[in-house]
PDB file of C-alpha atoms and ligand atoms in Angstrom:
ATOM      1  CA  UNK R   8       4.618 -22.325  24.281  1.00  0.00           C
ATOM      2  CA  UNK R   9       5.772 -18.794  25.023  1.00  0.00           C
ATOM      3  CA  UNK R  10       4.230 -16.048  22.922  1.00  0.00           C
ATOM      4  CA  UNK R  11       5.335 -12.429  22.840  1.00  0.00           C
ATOM      5  CA  UNK R  12       2.666  -9.950  21.711  1.00  0.00           C
ATOM      6  CA  UNK R  13       3.566  -6.585  20.240  1.00  0.00           C
ATOM      7  CA  UNK R  14       1.116  -4.107  18.716  1.00  0.00           C
ATOM      8  CA  UNK R  15      -0.747  -0.900  19.629  1.00  0.00           C
ATOM      9  CA  UNK R  16      -2.937  -2.693  22.187  1.00  0.00           C
ATOM     10  CA  UNK R  17      -0.600  -5.291  23.711  1.00  0.00           C
ATOM     11  CA  UNK R  18      -2.460  -5.668  27.036  1.00  0.00           C
ATOM     12  CA  UNK R  19      -5.808  -6.296  25.366  1.00  0.00           C
ATOM     13  CA  UNK R  20      -4.253  -8.872  23.035  1.00  0.00           C
ATOM     14  CA  UNK R  21      -2.296 -10.512  25.839  1.00  0.00           C
ATOM     15  CA  UNK R  22      -5.490 -11.030  27.846  1.00  0.00           C
ATOM     16  CA  UNK R  23      -7.525 -12.214  24.870  1.00  0.00           C
ATOM     17  CA  UNK R  24      -4.847 -14.684  23.781  1.00  0.00           C
ATOM     18  CA  UNK R  25      -4.295 -15.946  27.322  1.00  0.00           C
ATOM     19  CA  UNK R  26      -8.021 -16.657  27.621  1.00  0.00           C
ATOM     20  CA  UNK R  27      -7.996 -18.701  24.409  1.00  0.00           C
ATOM     21  CA  UNK R  28      -4.643 -20.413  24.885  1.00  0.00           C
ATOM     22  CA  UNK R  29      -4.569 -21.485  28.548  1.00  0.00           C
ATOM     23  CA  UNK R  30      -1.677 -23.854  27.779  1.00  0.00           C
ATOM     24  CA  UNK R  31       0.540 -20.944  26.669  1.00  0.00           C
ATOM     25  CA  UNK R  32       2.516 -18.248  28.453  1.00  0.00           C
ATOM     26  CA  UNK R  33       1.691 -14.918  26.850  1.00  0.00           C
ATOM     27  CA  UNK R  34       3.660 -11.747  27.539  1.00  0.00           C
ATOM     28  CA  UNK R  35       4.148  -8.360  25.918  1.00  0.00           C
ATOM     29  CA  UNK R  36       7.279  -6.468  24.897  1.00  0.00           C
ATOM     30  CA  UNK R  37       7.066  -4.694  28.290  1.00  0.00           C
ATOM     31  CA  UNK R  38       8.290  -7.956  29.906  1.00  0.00           C
ATOM     32  CA  UNK R  39      11.920  -8.017  31.129  1.00  0.00           C
ATOM     33  CA  UNK R  40      14.538  -8.606  28.412  1.00  0.00           C
ATOM     34  CA  UNK R  41      15.403 -12.063  29.774  1.00  0.00           C
ATOM     35  CA  UNK R  42      11.766 -13.122  29.408  1.00  0.00           C
ATOM     36  CA  UNK R  43      11.442 -11.620  25.933  1.00  0.00           C
ATOM     37  CA  UNK R  44      14.433 -13.667  24.773  1.00  0.00           C
ATOM     38  CA  UNK R  45      12.606 -16.879  25.718  1.00  0.00           C
ATOM     39  CA  UNK R  46       9.737 -16.261  23.262  1.00  0.00           C
ATOM     40  CA  UNK R  47       8.978 -19.190  20.948  1.00  0.00           C
ATOM     41  CA  UNK R  48       6.543 -17.165  18.899  1.00  0.00           C
ATOM     42  CA  UNK R  49       6.024 -13.501  18.117  1.00  0.00           C
ATOM     43  CA  UNK R  50       2.540 -12.184  17.336  1.00  0.00           C
ATOM     44  CA  UNK R  51       3.174  -8.625  16.193  1.00  0.00           C
ATOM     45  CA  UNK R  52       2.336  -5.650  14.044  1.00  0.00           C
ATOM     46  CA  UNK R  53       5.371  -3.581  12.981  1.00  0.00           C
ATOM     47  CA  UNK R  54       7.782  -4.812  15.678  1.00  0.00           C
ATOM     48  CA  UNK R  55      10.820  -2.553  16.121  1.00  0.00           C
ATOM     49  CA  UNK R  56      14.203  -3.857  14.951  1.00  0.00           C
ATOM     50  CA  UNK R  57      15.492  -3.701  18.540  1.00  0.00           C
ATOM     51  CA  UNK R  58      12.808  -6.182  19.646  1.00  0.00           C
ATOM     52  CA  UNK R  59      13.378  -8.583  16.743  1.00  0.00           C
ATOM     53  CA  UNK R  60      17.127  -8.612  17.389  1.00  0.00           C
ATOM     54  CA  UNK R  61      16.510  -9.990  20.918  1.00  0.00           C
ATOM     55  CA  UNK R  62      14.321 -12.903  19.874  1.00  0.00           C
ATOM     56  CA  UNK R  63      16.908 -15.612  19.434  1.00  0.00           C
ATOM     57  CA  UNK R  64      14.644 -18.614  20.077  1.00  0.00           C
ATOM     58  CA  UNK R  65      11.810 -17.793  17.652  1.00  0.00           C
ATOM     59  CA  UNK R  66      10.066 -20.711  15.946  1.00  0.00           C
ATOM     60  CA  UNK R  67       7.411 -18.671  14.150  1.00  0.00           C
ATOM     61  CA  UNK R  68       5.965 -15.207  13.630  1.00  0.00           C
ATOM     62  CA  UNK R  69       2.310 -14.255  13.251  1.00  0.00           C
ATOM     63  CA  UNK R  70       1.935 -10.897  11.485  1.00  0.00           C
ATOM     64  CA  UNK R  71      -1.053  -9.088  13.017  1.00  0.00           C
ATOM     65  CA  UNK R  72      -2.075  -7.557   9.701  1.00  0.00           C
ATOM     66  CA  UNK R  73      -2.497  -8.515   6.069  1.00  0.00           C
ATOM     67  CA  UNK R  74       0.537  -6.673   4.667  1.00  0.00           C
ATOM     68  CA  UNK R  75       3.952  -8.061   5.570  1.00  0.00           C
ATOM     69  CA  UNK R  76       5.982  -5.222   4.031  1.00  0.00           C
ATOM     70  CA  UNK R  77       6.952  -3.639   7.359  1.00  0.00           C
ATOM     71  CA  UNK R  78       8.081  -7.003   8.734  1.00  0.00           C
ATOM     72  CA  UNK R  79       9.986  -8.099   5.623  1.00  0.00           C
ATOM     73  CA  UNK R  80      11.743  -4.722   5.422  1.00  0.00           C
ATOM     74  CA  UNK R  81      12.862  -4.968   9.042  1.00  0.00           C
ATOM     75  CA  UNK R  82      16.674  -5.306   9.063  1.00  0.00           C
ATOM     76  CA  UNK R  83      16.550  -7.568  12.136  1.00  0.00           C
ATOM     77  CA  UNK R  84      13.986 -10.051  10.795  1.00  0.00           C
ATOM     78  CA  UNK R  85      15.557 -13.451  11.554  1.00  0.00           C
ATOM     79  CA  UNK R  86      16.107 -15.448   8.352  1.00  0.00           C
ATOM     80  CA  UNK R  87      14.301 -18.743   7.991  1.00  0.00           C
ATOM     81  CA  UNK R  88      11.674 -18.194  10.695  1.00  0.00           C
ATOM     82  CA  UNK R  89       8.261 -19.001   9.127  1.00  0.00           C
ATOM     83  CA  UNK R  90       5.765 -16.129   8.986  1.00  0.00           C
ATOM     84  CA  UNK R  91       2.004 -16.421   8.934  1.00  0.00           C
ATOM     85  CA  UNK R  92      -0.126 -13.370   8.207  1.00  0.00           C
ATOM     86  CA  UNK R  93      -3.772 -12.494   8.711  1.00  0.00           C
ATOM     87  CA  UNK R  94      -5.776 -13.420   5.619  1.00  0.00           C
ATOM     88  CA  UNK R  95      -8.842 -11.238   5.156  1.00  0.00           C
ATOM     89  CA  UNK R  96      -9.656 -11.657   8.879  1.00  0.00           C
ATOM     90  CA  UNK R  97     -12.752  -9.488   8.552  1.00  0.00           C
ATOM     91  CA  UNK R  98     -10.858  -6.671   6.795  1.00  0.00           C
ATOM     92  CA  UNK R  99     -12.125  -7.340   3.265  1.00  0.00           C
ATOM     93  CA  UNK R 100     -15.737  -6.390   3.980  1.00  0.00           C
ATOM     94  CA  UNK R 101     -14.997  -2.860   5.320  1.00  0.00           C
ATOM     95  CA  UNK R 102     -12.387  -2.387   2.591  1.00  0.00           C
ATOM     96  CA  UNK R 103     -15.073  -3.380   0.077  1.00  0.00           C
ATOM     97  CA  UNK R 104     -17.360  -0.720   1.562  1.00  0.00           C
ATOM     98  CA  UNK R 105     -14.558   1.843   1.331  1.00  0.00           C
ATOM     99  CA  UNK R 106     -14.160   0.973  -2.357  1.00  0.00           C
ATOM    100  CA  UNK R 107     -17.933   1.163  -2.873  1.00  0.00           C
ATOM    101  CA  UNK R 108     -17.901   4.654  -1.384  1.00  0.00           C
ATOM    102  CA  UNK R 109     -15.076   5.674  -3.732  1.00  0.00           C
ATOM    103  CA  UNK R 110     -16.802   4.213  -6.774  1.00  0.00           C
ATOM    104  CA  UNK R 111     -20.148   5.880  -6.031  1.00  0.00           C
ATOM    105  CA  UNK R 112     -18.319   9.127  -5.320  1.00  0.00           C
ATOM    106  CA  UNK R 113     -17.206   9.282  -8.932  1.00  0.00           C
ATOM    107  CA  UNK R 114     -19.946   7.291 -10.702  1.00  0.00           C
ATOM    108  CA  UNK R 115     -22.716   9.406  -9.102  1.00  0.00           C
ATOM    109  CA  UNK R 116     -20.674  12.621  -9.526  1.00  0.00           C
ATOM    110  CA  UNK R 117     -20.472  13.522  -5.820  1.00  0.00           C
ATOM    111  CA  UNK R 118     -17.095  15.150  -6.505  1.00  0.00           C
ATOM    112  CA  UNK R 119     -18.677  17.430  -9.103  1.00  0.00           C
ATOM    113  CA  UNK R 120     -21.731  18.187  -6.973  1.00  0.00           C
ATOM    114  CA  UNK R 121     -19.485  19.160  -4.056  1.00  0.00           C
ATOM    115  CA  UNK R 122     -17.674  21.681  -6.207  1.00  0.00           C
ATOM    116  CA  UNK R 123     -20.991  22.939  -7.571  1.00  0.00           C
ATOM    117  CA  UNK R 124     -22.292  23.367  -4.037  1.00  0.00           C
ATOM    118  CA  UNK R 125     -19.374  25.661  -3.261  1.00  0.00           C
ATOM    119  CA  UNK R 126     -20.378  27.728  -6.308  1.00  0.00           C
ATOM    120  CA  UNK R 127     -24.136  27.488  -5.431  1.00  0.00           C
ATOM    121  CA  UNK R 128     -24.646  25.945  -8.854  1.00  0.00           C
ATOM    122  CA  UNK R 129     -27.775  23.771  -9.424  1.00  0.00           C
ATOM    123  CA  UNK R 130     -26.968  21.537 -12.401  1.00  0.00           C
ATOM    124  CA  UNK R 131     -27.683  17.856 -12.897  1.00  0.00           C
ATOM    125  CA  UNK R 132     -25.221  15.591 -14.727  1.00  0.00           C
ATOM    126  CA  UNK R 133     -26.394  12.679 -16.849  1.00  0.00           C
ATOM    127  CA  UNK R 134     -25.871   9.553 -14.779  1.00  0.00           C
ATOM    128  CA  UNK R 135     -23.505   6.906 -16.122  1.00  0.00           C
ATOM    129  CA  UNK R 136     -24.976   3.516 -15.281  1.00  0.00           C
ATOM    130  CA  UNK R 137     -22.917   1.146 -13.111  1.00  0.00           C
ATOM    131  CA  UNK R 138     -23.020  -1.355 -15.968  1.00  0.00           C
ATOM    132  CA  UNK R 139     -21.096   1.197 -18.048  1.00  0.00           C
ATOM    133  CA  UNK R 140     -18.537   1.867 -15.323  1.00  0.00           C
ATOM    134  CA  UNK R 141     -15.802  -0.774 -15.602  1.00  0.00           C
ATOM    135  CA  UNK R 142     -13.618  -1.071 -12.511  1.00  0.00           C
ATOM    136  CA  UNK R 143     -10.094  -2.470 -12.323  1.00  0.00           C
ATOM    137  CA  UNK R 144      -8.878  -4.171  -9.152  1.00  0.00           C
ATOM    138  CA  UNK R 145      -5.114  -4.671  -8.977  1.00  0.00           C
ATOM    139  CA  UNK R 146      -4.320  -7.483  -6.547  1.00  0.00           C
ATOM    140  CA  UNK R 147      -6.477 -10.590  -6.193  1.00  0.00           C
ATOM    141  CA  UNK R 148      -5.256 -11.947  -2.871  1.00  0.00           C
ATOM    142  CA  UNK R 149      -7.672 -12.741  -0.046  1.00  0.00           C
ATOM    143  CA  UNK R 150      -8.779  -9.105   0.215  1.00  0.00           C
ATOM    144  CA  UNK R 151      -8.628  -8.097  -3.463  1.00  0.00           C
ATOM    145  CA  UNK R 152     -10.606 -11.137  -4.619  1.00  0.00           C
ATOM    146  CA  UNK R 153     -13.324 -10.533  -2.021  1.00  0.00           C
ATOM    147  CA  UNK R 154     -13.562  -6.823  -2.837  1.00  0.00           C
ATOM    148  CA  UNK R 155     -13.693  -7.542  -6.585  1.00  0.00           C
ATOM    149  CA  UNK R 156     -16.538 -10.011  -5.972  1.00  0.00           C
ATOM    150  CA  UNK R 157     -18.423  -7.528  -3.771  1.00  0.00           C
ATOM    151  CA  UNK R 158     -18.363  -4.748  -6.328  1.00  0.00           C
ATOM    152  CA  UNK R 159     -19.184  -7.119  -9.202  1.00  0.00           C
ATOM    153  CA  UNK R 160     -22.275  -8.147  -7.206  1.00  0.00           C
ATOM    154  CA  UNK R 161     -23.167  -4.439  -6.989  1.00  0.00           C
ATOM    155  CA  UNK R 162     -23.379  -4.332 -10.791  1.00  0.00           C
ATOM    156  CA  UNK R 163     -20.014  -2.900 -11.836  1.00  0.00           C
ATOM    157  CA  UNK R 164     -18.164  -4.819 -14.574  1.00  0.00           C
ATOM    158  CA  UNK R 165     -14.939  -5.819 -12.795  1.00  0.00           C
ATOM    159  CA  UNK R 166     -11.513  -6.535 -14.229  1.00  0.00           C
ATOM    160  CA  UNK R 167      -8.982  -8.033 -11.837  1.00  0.00           C
ATOM    161  CA  UNK R 168      -5.224  -8.301 -12.182  1.00  0.00           C
ATOM    162  CA  UNK R 169      -2.525 -10.286 -10.462  1.00  0.00           C
ATOM    163  CA  UNK R 170       0.889 -11.677 -11.383  1.00  0.00           C
ATOM    164  CA  UNK R 171      -0.161 -15.175 -12.383  1.00  0.00           C
ATOM    165  CA  UNK R 172      -3.333 -16.471 -14.061  1.00  0.00           C
ATOM    166  CA  UNK R 173      -6.372 -16.690 -11.815  1.00  0.00           C
ATOM    167  CA  UNK R 174     -10.059 -17.517 -12.271  1.00  0.00           C
ATOM    168  CA  UNK R 175     -12.802 -15.837 -10.281  1.00  0.00           C
ATOM    169  CA  UNK R 176     -16.547 -16.009 -10.940  1.00  0.00           C
ATOM    170  CA  UNK R 177     -17.942 -12.816 -12.495  1.00  0.00           C
ATOM    171  CA  UNK R 178     -14.510 -11.142 -12.751  1.00  0.00           C
ATOM    172  CA  UNK R 179     -12.518 -10.741 -15.965  1.00  0.00           C
ATOM    173  CA  UNK R 180      -9.070 -11.758 -14.746  1.00  0.00           C
ATOM    174  CA  UNK R 181      -5.869 -10.477 -16.337  1.00  0.00           C
ATOM    175  CA  UNK R 182      -2.252 -11.206 -15.487  1.00  0.00           C
ATOM    176  CA  UNK R 183       1.280 -10.226 -16.447  1.00  0.00           C
ATOM    177  CA  UNK R 184       2.472  -6.984 -18.065  1.00  0.00           C
ATOM    178  CA  UNK R 185       0.217  -7.277 -21.114  1.00  0.00           C
ATOM    179  CA  UNK R 186      -2.757  -8.052 -18.911  1.00  0.00           C
ATOM    180  CA  UNK R 187      -2.072  -4.933 -16.860  1.00  0.00           C
ATOM    181  CA  UNK R 188      -2.023  -2.745 -19.956  1.00  0.00           C
ATOM    182  CA  UNK R 189      -5.246  -4.313 -21.244  1.00  0.00           C
ATOM    183  CA  UNK R 190      -6.955  -3.691 -17.908  1.00  0.00           C
ATOM    184  CA  UNK R 191      -5.772  -0.107 -17.524  1.00  0.00           C
ATOM    185  CA  UNK R 192      -6.955   0.910 -20.973  1.00  0.00           C
ATOM    186  CA  UNK R 193     -10.591   0.051 -20.237  1.00  0.00           C
ATOM    187  CA  UNK R 194     -11.428   0.999 -16.643  1.00  0.00           C
ATOM    188  CA  UNK R 195     -13.142   4.118 -15.338  1.00  0.00           C
ATOM    189  CA  UNK R 196     -11.956   3.541 -11.765  1.00  0.00           C
ATOM    190  CA  UNK R 197      -8.827   1.754 -10.617  1.00  0.00           C
ATOM    191  CA  UNK R 198      -8.617   0.132  -7.168  1.00  0.00           C
ATOM    192  CA  UNK R 199      -5.233  -0.790  -5.667  1.00  0.00           C
ATOM    193  CA  UNK R 200      -5.076  -3.834  -3.385  1.00  0.00           C
ATOM    194  CA  UNK R 201      -1.603  -5.134  -4.139  1.00  0.00           C
ATOM    195  CA  UNK R 202       1.020  -5.904  -1.512  1.00  0.00           C
ATOM    196  CA  UNK R 203       4.057  -3.635  -1.256  1.00  0.00           C
ATOM    197  CA  UNK R 204       6.900  -5.586  -2.896  1.00  0.00           C
ATOM    198  CA  UNK R 205       9.898  -4.550  -5.035  1.00  0.00           C
ATOM    199  CA  UNK R 206       7.805  -5.554  -8.077  1.00  0.00           C
ATOM    200  CA  UNK R 207       4.703  -3.527  -7.197  1.00  0.00           C
ATOM    201  CA  UNK R 208       6.507  -0.388  -5.988  1.00  0.00           C
ATOM    202  CA  UNK R 209       5.386   2.570  -8.165  1.00  0.00           C
ATOM    203  CA  UNK R 210       3.329   0.280 -10.382  1.00  0.00           C
ATOM    204  CA  UNK R 211       1.160   3.391 -10.783  1.00  0.00           C
ATOM    205  CA  UNK R 212       3.551   5.752 -12.519  1.00  0.00           C
ATOM    206  CA  UNK R 213       3.553   8.214 -15.433  1.00  0.00           C
ATOM    207  CA  UNK R 214       3.467   5.359 -17.975  1.00  0.00           C
ATOM    208  CA  UNK R 215       0.672   3.341 -16.384  1.00  0.00           C
ATOM    209  CA  UNK R 216      -1.390   6.435 -15.517  1.00  0.00           C
ATOM    210  CA  UNK R 217      -1.191   7.463 -19.179  1.00  0.00           C
ATOM    211  CA  UNK R 218      -2.784   4.128 -20.144  1.00  0.00           C
ATOM    212  CA  UNK R 219      -5.959   4.922 -18.189  1.00  0.00           C
ATOM    213  CA  UNK R 220      -8.801   6.478 -20.172  1.00  0.00           C
ATOM    214  CA  UNK R 221      -9.172  10.248 -19.841  1.00  0.00           C
ATOM    215  CA  UNK R 222     -11.165  11.085 -16.697  1.00  0.00           C
ATOM    216  CA  UNK R 223     -10.459   7.833 -14.820  1.00  0.00           C
ATOM    217  CA  UNK R 224     -10.261   7.842 -11.035  1.00  0.00           C
ATOM    218  CA  UNK R 225      -8.040   6.090  -8.496  1.00  0.00           C
ATOM    219  CA  UNK R 226      -8.972   4.447  -5.185  1.00  0.00           C
ATOM    220  CA  UNK R 227      -6.117   3.221  -2.991  1.00  0.00           C
ATOM    221  CA  UNK R 228      -6.930   1.336   0.204  1.00  0.00           C
ATOM    222  CA  UNK R 229      -3.763  -0.791  -0.361  1.00  0.00           C
ATOM    223  CA  UNK R 230      -0.259   0.567   0.067  1.00  0.00           C
ATOM    224  CA  UNK R 231       1.096   4.077  -0.562  1.00  0.00           C
ATOM    225  CA  UNK R 232       4.269   2.783  -2.198  1.00  0.00           C
ATOM    226  CA  UNK R 233       2.242   1.473  -5.139  1.00  0.00           C
ATOM    227  CA  UNK R 234       1.916   5.051  -6.445  1.00  0.00           C
ATOM    228  CA  UNK R 235       4.576   7.410  -7.763  1.00  0.00           C
ATOM    229  CA  UNK R 236       3.235  10.524  -6.059  1.00  0.00           C
ATOM    230  CA  UNK R 237       4.817  13.024  -8.474  1.00  0.00           C
ATOM    231  CA  UNK R 238       3.249  11.210 -11.430  1.00  0.00           C
ATOM    232  CA  UNK R 239      -0.107  11.143  -9.615  1.00  0.00           C
ATOM    233  CA  UNK R 240      -0.041  14.892  -8.992  1.00  0.00           C
ATOM    234  CA  UNK R 241       0.948  15.472 -12.580  1.00  0.00           C
ATOM    235  CA  UNK R 242      -1.946  13.357 -13.909  1.00  0.00           C
ATOM    236  CA  UNK R 243      -4.403  15.100 -11.574  1.00  0.00           C
ATOM    237  CA  UNK R 244      -3.373  18.584 -12.614  1.00  0.00           C
ATOM    238  CA  UNK R 245      -3.321  21.377 -10.078  1.00  0.00           C
ATOM    239  CA  UNK R 246      -6.794  22.817  -9.855  1.00  0.00           C
ATOM    240  CA  UNK R 247     -10.478  22.059  -9.426  1.00  0.00           C
ATOM    241  CA  UNK R 248     -10.718  21.657 -13.214  1.00  0.00           C
ATOM    242  CA  UNK R 249     -10.654  17.935 -13.901  1.00  0.00           C
ATOM    243  CA  UNK R 250      -7.325  16.806 -15.319  1.00  0.00           C
ATOM    244  CA  UNK R 251      -6.547  13.569 -17.139  1.00  0.00           C
ATOM    245  CA  UNK R 252      -7.138  11.874 -13.812  1.00  0.00           C
ATOM    246  CA  UNK R 253     -10.485  12.940 -12.376  1.00  0.00           C
ATOM    247  CA  UNK R 254      -9.680  12.366  -8.725  1.00  0.00           C
ATOM    248  CA  UNK R 255      -8.154  10.065  -6.147  1.00  0.00           C
ATOM    249  CA  UNK R 256      -9.454   8.576  -2.888  1.00  0.00           C
ATOM    250  CA  UNK R 257      -6.392   7.608  -0.873  1.00  0.00           C
ATOM    251  CA  UNK R 258      -6.104   5.702   2.397  1.00  0.00           C
ATOM    252  CA  UNK R 259      -2.458   4.587   2.310  1.00  0.00           C
ATOM    253  CA  UNK R 260       0.749   6.571   1.915  1.00  0.00           C
ATOM    254  CA  UNK R 261       4.463   5.771   1.718  1.00  0.00           C
ATOM    255  CA  UNK R 262       4.979   7.687   4.941  1.00  0.00           C
ATOM    256  CA  UNK R 263       2.247   7.511   7.593  1.00  0.00           C
ATOM    257  CA  UNK R 264       0.982   9.742   9.043  1.00  0.00           C
ATOM    258  CA  UNK R 265       1.005  11.631   5.749  1.00  0.00           C
ATOM    259  CA  UNK R 266       3.453  14.524   6.359  1.00  0.00           C
ATOM    260  CA  UNK R 267       1.801  17.910   6.876  1.00  0.00           C
ATOM    261  CA  UNK R 268       3.849  19.271   3.976  1.00  0.00           C
ATOM    262  CA  UNK R 269       2.403  16.804   1.444  1.00  0.00           C
ATOM    263  CA  UNK R 270       0.688  18.591  -1.467  1.00  0.00           C
ATOM    264  CA  UNK R 271      -1.930  15.829  -1.437  1.00  0.00           C
ATOM    265  CA  UNK R 272      -3.595  17.296   1.688  1.00  0.00           C
ATOM    266  CA  UNK R 273      -4.761  20.411  -0.087  1.00  0.00           C
ATOM    267  CA  UNK R 274      -5.390  19.033  -3.565  1.00  0.00           C
ATOM    268  CA  UNK R 275      -9.019  19.851  -4.444  1.00  0.00           C
ATOM    269  CA  UNK R 276      -9.631  16.483  -6.131  1.00  0.00           C
ATOM    270  CA  UNK R 277      -7.924  14.232  -3.624  1.00  0.00           C
ATOM    271  CA  UNK R 278      -9.773  12.641  -0.676  1.00  0.00           C
ATOM    272  CA  UNK R 279      -7.548  11.516   2.156  1.00  0.00           C
ATOM    273  CA  UNK R 280      -8.341   9.064   4.945  1.00  0.00           C
ATOM    274  CA  UNK R 281      -5.883   7.934   7.660  1.00  0.00           C
ATOM    275  CA  UNK R 282      -5.375   4.234   6.777  1.00  0.00           C
ATOM    276  CA  UNK R 283      -8.811   3.371   8.139  1.00  0.00           C
ATOM    277  CA  UNK R 284     -10.279   1.351   5.258  1.00  0.00           C
ATOM    278  CA  UNK R 285      -9.855  -2.079   6.819  1.00  0.00           C
ATOM    279  CA  UNK R 286     -10.030  -2.228  10.606  1.00  0.00           C
ATOM    280  CA  UNK R 287      -9.410  -5.741  11.922  1.00  0.00           C
ATOM    281  CA  UNK R 288     -12.140  -7.169  14.173  1.00  0.00           C
ATOM    282  CA  UNK R 289     -10.356  -8.567  17.239  1.00  0.00           C
ATOM    283  CA  UNK R 290     -12.352 -11.796  17.454  1.00  0.00           C
ATOM    284  CA  UNK R 291     -11.757 -12.856  13.850  1.00  0.00           C
ATOM    285  CA  UNK R 292      -8.077 -11.959  14.011  1.00  0.00           C
ATOM    286  CA  UNK R 293      -7.704 -13.863  17.292  1.00  0.00           C
ATOM    287  CA  UNK R 294      -9.202 -16.994  15.710  1.00  0.00           C
ATOM    288  CA  UNK R 295      -6.544 -16.888  12.998  1.00  0.00           C
ATOM    289  CA  UNK R 296      -3.711 -16.154  15.435  1.00  0.00           C
ATOM    290  CA  UNK R 297      -4.736 -18.973  17.772  1.00  0.00           C
ATOM    291  CA  UNK R 298      -5.012 -21.529  14.954  1.00  0.00           C
ATOM    292  CA  UNK R 299      -1.649 -20.413  13.545  1.00  0.00           C
ATOM    293  CA  UNK R 300       0.078 -20.755  16.922  1.00  0.00           C
ATOM    294  CA  UNK R 301      -1.491 -24.179  17.549  1.00  0.00           C
ATOM    295  CA  UNK R 302      -0.513 -25.373  14.059  1.00  0.00           C
ATOM    296  CA  UNK R 303       3.058 -24.108  14.508  1.00  0.00           C
ATOM    297  CA  UNK R 304       3.304 -25.940  17.822  1.00  0.00           C
ATOM    298  CA  UNK R 305       1.816 -29.167  16.411  1.00  0.00           C
ATOM    299  CA  UNK R 306       4.092 -29.005  13.362  1.00  0.00           C
ATOM    300  CA  UNK R 307       1.047 -28.943  11.078  1.00  0.00           C
ATOM    301  CA  UNK R 308       1.331 -27.459   7.580  1.00  0.00           C
ATOM    302  CA  UNK R 309       0.546 -23.753   7.402  1.00  0.00           C
ATOM    303  CA  UNK R 310       0.179 -21.252   4.585  1.00  0.00           C
ATOM    304  CA  UNK R 311       3.307 -19.164   5.206  1.00  0.00           C
ATOM    305  CA  UNK R 312       4.574 -15.936   3.673  1.00  0.00           C
ATOM    306  CA  UNK R 313       7.062 -16.212   0.784  1.00  0.00           C
ATOM    307  CA  UNK R 314       9.697 -13.593   1.700  1.00  0.00           C
ATOM    308  CA  UNK R 315      11.038 -13.657  -1.881  1.00  0.00           C
ATOM    309  CA  UNK R 316       7.668 -12.737  -3.354  1.00  0.00           C
ATOM    310  CA  UNK R 317       6.917 -10.306  -0.522  1.00  0.00           C
ATOM    311  CA  UNK R 318       3.471 -11.649   0.460  1.00  0.00           C
TER     312      UNK R 318
HETATM  313  C1  GLV O  29      -3.072  -3.065   7.171  1.00  0.00           C
HETATM  314  O1  GLV O  29      -2.702  -2.231   6.420  1.00  0.00           O
HETATM  315  C2  GLV O  29      -2.711  -4.447   7.058  1.00  0.00           C
HETATM  316  O2  GLV O  29      -1.826  -4.775   6.262  1.00  0.00           O
HETATM  317  O3  GLV O  29      -3.292  -5.272   7.774  1.00  0.00           O
END
């Protein structure tokens, strides 16, 4: 089989895949155009449209990330070619830690203590116990379900939400529009781990933000498009004085890098990180890529992406 690799570290991936798949010919998008056109499989993260348009012989695509939004929105994505994506692949654990950090930030009042430090103010707040700090996790896919389970094990009551009914130990699962409203009305922190699809775009908007209890906080290690930014800024209010929304810890943005002109950069109650919540360990990702390529080649059944659903 001939596999074309395209991501930020194509050489490293080419070598690692070649070592694990001696039967395959692995090349990168730096190969001559005639070679690229021969590719049976593409293993890629955010391939450019110009590359996809050349790949006329593709039998399968392995998305080198969990989110398939960039791939599905690519105008040159060939129709009917099956797509496999990374599932968890070691990302859920660091994303869970990112969420833990965000939760403790608000539950232990680090945001307030930081502001007090600037004012040299020594004042202790009454601690709200974790057991009294319900957390909502929107999205219960491979990553969302694992993160929800991690933070439930930490002692937070966890409510999870996804489109269709789901059961998870120790998580109160909700689904559908009514389920979303029920969840929003009772959580102190809301965590976003949904895929970016036409249905989830701006799921956090003026209406849904208004359903959150006064003083709730938002943690988004998912996708930037889930949030209507104007509505977020409105709910936060402009100053250091806590608004209806207490604060937001954000790792994902509709445009990345976040433009220098974004008002989010300087908002005193917004914490920004550069899409670093879930780095993918090479070894785990390689295992999944190699088994996907072997299964494609052997014609074995594979869990593929549903382009209609967007994940
Ligand atoms: C990263 O954002 C991913 O989707 O893997």
